[in-house]
Amino acid sequence: MNKFLPVLFILITSAAFAQKKPLDHQVFDGWQNVSGQRISNNGKWIAYVVKPQEGDAALYITTTNGKSKISIPRADTVRFTADSKYAVCMIRPFYKDLRQAKIKKKK
């Protein structure tokens, strides 16, 4: 019994220190948002935009079978043409340039 108590104490204290770290603002900054999901009319292409909390977004266009994947940095608002041959998207300015312009109150 005397040998069992120190082992039990070590196990309990190590379990207390091994808890998951709490969510804070640093963890939140690493999260990304998926938006703008589109499927082409013929069903062969999928497009979606991945946006970080702070920084430039990226558009991903992939085939439904997963064999081909295209990424376009800073792209947003994607649309496929009616015949599904082309994807049209809007390219946004760099996040850091846009932020500096807002700070300087430029239009």
PDB file of C-alpha atoms in Angstrom:
ATOM      1  CA  MET A   1       0.000   0.000   0.000  1.00  0.00           C
ATOM      2  CA  ASN A   2       2.838   2.416   0.819  1.00  0.00           C
ATOM      3  CA  LYS A   3       4.425   1.830  -2.605  1.00  0.00           C
ATOM      4  CA  PHE A   4       1.108   2.323  -4.358  1.00  0.00           C
ATOM      5  CA  LEU A   5       0.393   5.838  -2.996  1.00  0.00           C
ATOM      6  CA  PRO A   6       3.391   7.625  -4.620  1.00  0.00           C
ATOM      7  CA  VAL A   7       2.610   6.009  -7.974  1.00  0.00           C
ATOM      8  CA  LEU A   8      -1.029   7.058  -7.667  1.00  0.00           C
ATOM      9  CA  PHE A   9       0.015  10.614  -6.753  1.00  0.00           C
ATOM     10  CA  ILE A  10       2.322  10.854  -9.798  1.00  0.00           C
ATOM     11  CA  LEU A  11      -0.405   9.586 -12.127  1.00  0.00           C
ATOM     12  CA  ILE A  12      -2.972  12.051 -10.799  1.00  0.00           C
ATOM     13  CA  THR A  13      -0.639  15.058 -11.015  1.00  0.00           C
ATOM     14  CA  SER A  14       0.541  14.159 -14.519  1.00  0.00           C
ATOM     15  CA  ALA A  15      -3.080  13.848 -15.674  1.00  0.00           C
ATOM     16  CA  ALA A  16      -3.815  17.305 -14.281  1.00  0.00           C
ATOM     17  CA  PHE A  17      -0.947  18.864 -16.250  1.00  0.00           C
ATOM     18  CA  ALA A  18      -1.854  17.015 -19.469  1.00  0.00           C
ATOM     19  CA  GLN A  19      -5.165  18.809 -19.926  1.00  0.00           C
ATOM     20  CA  LYS A  20      -5.916  20.541 -23.210  1.00  0.00           C
ATOM     21  CA  LYS A  21      -4.900  24.165 -23.422  1.00  0.00           C
ATOM     22  CA  PRO A  22      -7.764  26.664 -23.279  1.00  0.00           C
ATOM     23  CA  LEU A  23      -9.018  28.519 -26.334  1.00  0.00           C
ATOM     24  CA  ASP A  24      -7.719  32.070 -26.517  1.00  0.00           C
ATOM     25  CA  HIS A  25      -7.178  34.746 -29.163  1.00  0.00           C
ATOM     26  CA  GLN A  26      -4.018  33.093 -30.505  1.00  0.00           C
ATOM     27  CA  VAL A  27      -5.899  29.898 -31.314  1.00  0.00           C
ATOM     28  CA  PHE A  28      -8.753  31.883 -32.883  1.00  0.00           C
ATOM     29  CA  ASP A  29      -6.328  33.681 -35.211  1.00  0.00           C
ATOM     30  CA  GLY A  30      -5.320  30.340 -36.719  1.00  0.00           C
ATOM     31  CA  TRP A  31      -8.858  29.329 -37.681  1.00  0.00           C
ATOM     32  CA  GLN A  32      -9.921  29.511 -41.311  1.00  0.00           C
ATOM     33  CA  ASN A  33     -13.351  29.982 -42.850  1.00  0.00           C
ATOM     34  CA  VAL A  34     -14.625  28.079 -45.897  1.00  0.00           C
ATOM     35  CA  SER A  35     -17.097  30.038 -48.032  1.00  0.00           C
ATOM     36  CA  GLY A  36     -18.293  30.556 -51.585  1.00  0.00           C
ATOM     37  CA  GLN A  37     -18.859  26.874 -52.342  1.00  0.00           C
ATOM     38  CA  ARG A  38     -19.892  26.219 -55.950  1.00  0.00           C
ATOM     39  CA  ILE A  39     -20.442  23.138 -58.105  1.00  0.00           C
ATOM     40  CA  SER A  40     -20.279  23.396 -61.888  1.00  0.00           C
ATOM     41  CA  ASN A  41     -23.384  22.643 -63.966  1.00  0.00           C
ATOM     42  CA  ASN A  42     -21.937  19.382 -65.273  1.00  0.00           C
ATOM     43  CA  GLY A  43     -20.971  18.338 -61.718  1.00  0.00           C
ATOM     44  CA  LYS A  44     -17.300  17.761 -62.530  1.00  0.00           C
ATOM     45  CA  TRP A  45     -15.812  20.794 -60.726  1.00  0.00           C
ATOM     46  CA  ILE A  46     -16.054  22.099 -57.172  1.00  0.00           C
ATOM     47  CA  ALA A  47     -14.866  25.538 -56.074  1.00  0.00           C
ATOM     48  CA  TYR A  48     -14.503  26.989 -52.580  1.00  0.00           C
ATOM     49  CA  VAL A  49     -12.717  29.889 -50.889  1.00  0.00           C
ATOM     50  CA  VAL A  50     -10.598  29.477 -47.738  1.00  0.00           C
ATOM     51  CA  LYS A  51     -10.291  32.703 -45.734  1.00  0.00           C
ATOM     52  CA  PRO A  52      -8.012  33.107 -42.717  1.00  0.00           C
ATOM     53  CA  GLN A  53      -9.037  35.454 -39.908  1.00  0.00           C
ATOM     54  CA  GLU A  54      -6.306  37.850 -40.975  1.00  0.00           C
ATOM     55  CA  GLY A  55      -4.587  37.612 -44.337  1.00  0.00           C
ATOM     56  CA  ASP A  56      -5.269  36.761 -47.953  1.00  0.00           C
ATOM     57  CA  ALA A  57      -7.911  34.253 -49.012  1.00  0.00           C
ATOM     58  CA  ALA A  58      -7.355  31.494 -51.561  1.00  0.00           C
ATOM     59  CA  LEU A  59      -9.721  29.939 -54.077  1.00  0.00           C
ATOM     60  CA  TYR A  60      -9.504  26.201 -54.680  1.00  0.00           C
ATOM     61  CA  ILE A  61     -11.003  24.566 -57.755  1.00  0.00           C
ATOM     62  CA  THR A  62     -10.908  20.779 -57.776  1.00  0.00           C
ATOM     63  CA  THR A  63     -12.405  17.963 -59.787  1.00  0.00           C
ATOM     64  CA  THR A  64     -14.985  15.782 -58.101  1.00  0.00           C
ATOM     65  CA  ASN A  65     -12.768  12.739 -58.581  1.00  0.00           C
ATOM     66  CA  GLY A  66      -9.904  14.555 -56.808  1.00  0.00           C
ATOM     67  CA  LYS A  67      -7.339  14.121 -59.581  1.00  0.00           C
ATOM     68  CA  SER A  68      -6.802  17.825 -60.275  1.00  0.00           C
ATOM     69  CA  LYS A  69      -6.665  20.795 -57.898  1.00  0.00           C
ATOM     70  CA  ILE A  70      -6.013  24.451 -58.744  1.00  0.00           C
ATOM     71  CA  SER A  71      -5.404  27.191 -56.190  1.00  0.00           C
ATOM     72  CA  ILE A  72      -5.701  30.907 -56.918  1.00  0.00           C
ATOM     73  CA  PRO A  73      -4.386  33.251 -54.209  1.00  0.00           C
ATOM     74  CA  ARG A  74      -6.501  36.288 -53.239  1.00  0.00           C
ATOM     75  CA  ALA A  75      -9.444  35.090 -55.371  1.00  0.00           C
ATOM     76  CA  ASP A  76     -13.036  35.380 -54.218  1.00  0.00           C
ATOM     77  CA  THR A  77     -16.619  35.165 -55.542  1.00  0.00           C
ATOM     78  CA  VAL A  78     -16.252  32.348 -58.069  1.00  0.00           C
ATOM     79  CA  ARG A  79     -18.792  31.453 -60.781  1.00  0.00           C
ATOM     80  CA  PHE A  80     -18.733  28.721 -63.415  1.00  0.00           C
ATOM     81  CA  THR A  81     -19.914  29.391 -66.958  1.00  0.00           C
ATOM     82  CA  ALA A  82     -23.073  27.630 -68.181  1.00  0.00           C
ATOM     83  CA  ASP A  83     -21.063  25.085 -70.176  1.00  0.00           C
ATOM     84  CA  SER A  84     -18.708  24.473 -67.178  1.00  0.00           C
ATOM     85  CA  LYS A  85     -15.620  25.152 -69.290  1.00  0.00           C
ATOM     86  CA  TYR A  86     -14.506  28.261 -67.393  1.00  0.00           C
ATOM     87  CA  ALA A  87     -14.492  29.604 -63.873  1.00  0.00           C
ATOM     88  CA  VAL A  88     -14.639  33.354 -63.318  1.00  0.00           C
ATOM     89  CA  CYS A  89     -13.487  34.915 -60.064  1.00  0.00           C
ATOM     90  CA  MET A  90     -12.643  38.272 -58.539  1.00  0.00           C
ATOM     91  CA  ILE A  91      -9.063  38.927 -57.387  1.00  0.00           C
ATOM     92  CA  ARG A  92      -8.903  41.040 -54.241  1.00  0.00           C
ATOM     93  CA  PRO A  93      -6.006  43.367 -53.336  1.00  0.00           C
ATOM     94  CA  PHE A  94      -3.368  42.167 -50.883  1.00  0.00           C
ATOM     95  CA  TYR A  95      -4.669  42.172 -47.312  1.00  0.00           C
ATOM     96  CA  LYS A  96      -1.734  44.189 -45.981  1.00  0.00           C
ATOM     97  CA  ASP A  97      -2.141  46.863 -48.700  1.00  0.00           C
ATOM     98  CA  LEU A  98      -5.873  47.131 -48.070  1.00  0.00           C
ATOM     99  CA  ARG A  99      -5.301  47.403 -44.325  1.00  0.00           C
ATOM    100  CA  GLN A 100      -2.708  50.162 -44.762  1.00  0.00           C
ATOM    101  CA  ALA A 101      -5.079  52.078 -47.048  1.00  0.00           C
ATOM    102  CA  LYS A 102      -7.855  51.834 -44.458  1.00  0.00           C
ATOM    103  CA  ILE A 103      -5.503  53.062 -41.733  1.00  0.00           C
ATOM    104  CA  LYS A 104      -4.480  56.029 -43.907  1.00  0.00           C
ATOM    105  CA  LYS A 105      -8.169  56.537 -44.834  1.00  0.00           C
ATOM    106  CA  LYS A 106      -7.593  56.277 -48.557  1.00  0.00           C
ATOM    107  CA  LYS A 107     -10.436  55.309 -50.870  1.00  0.00           C
TER     108      LYS A 107
END
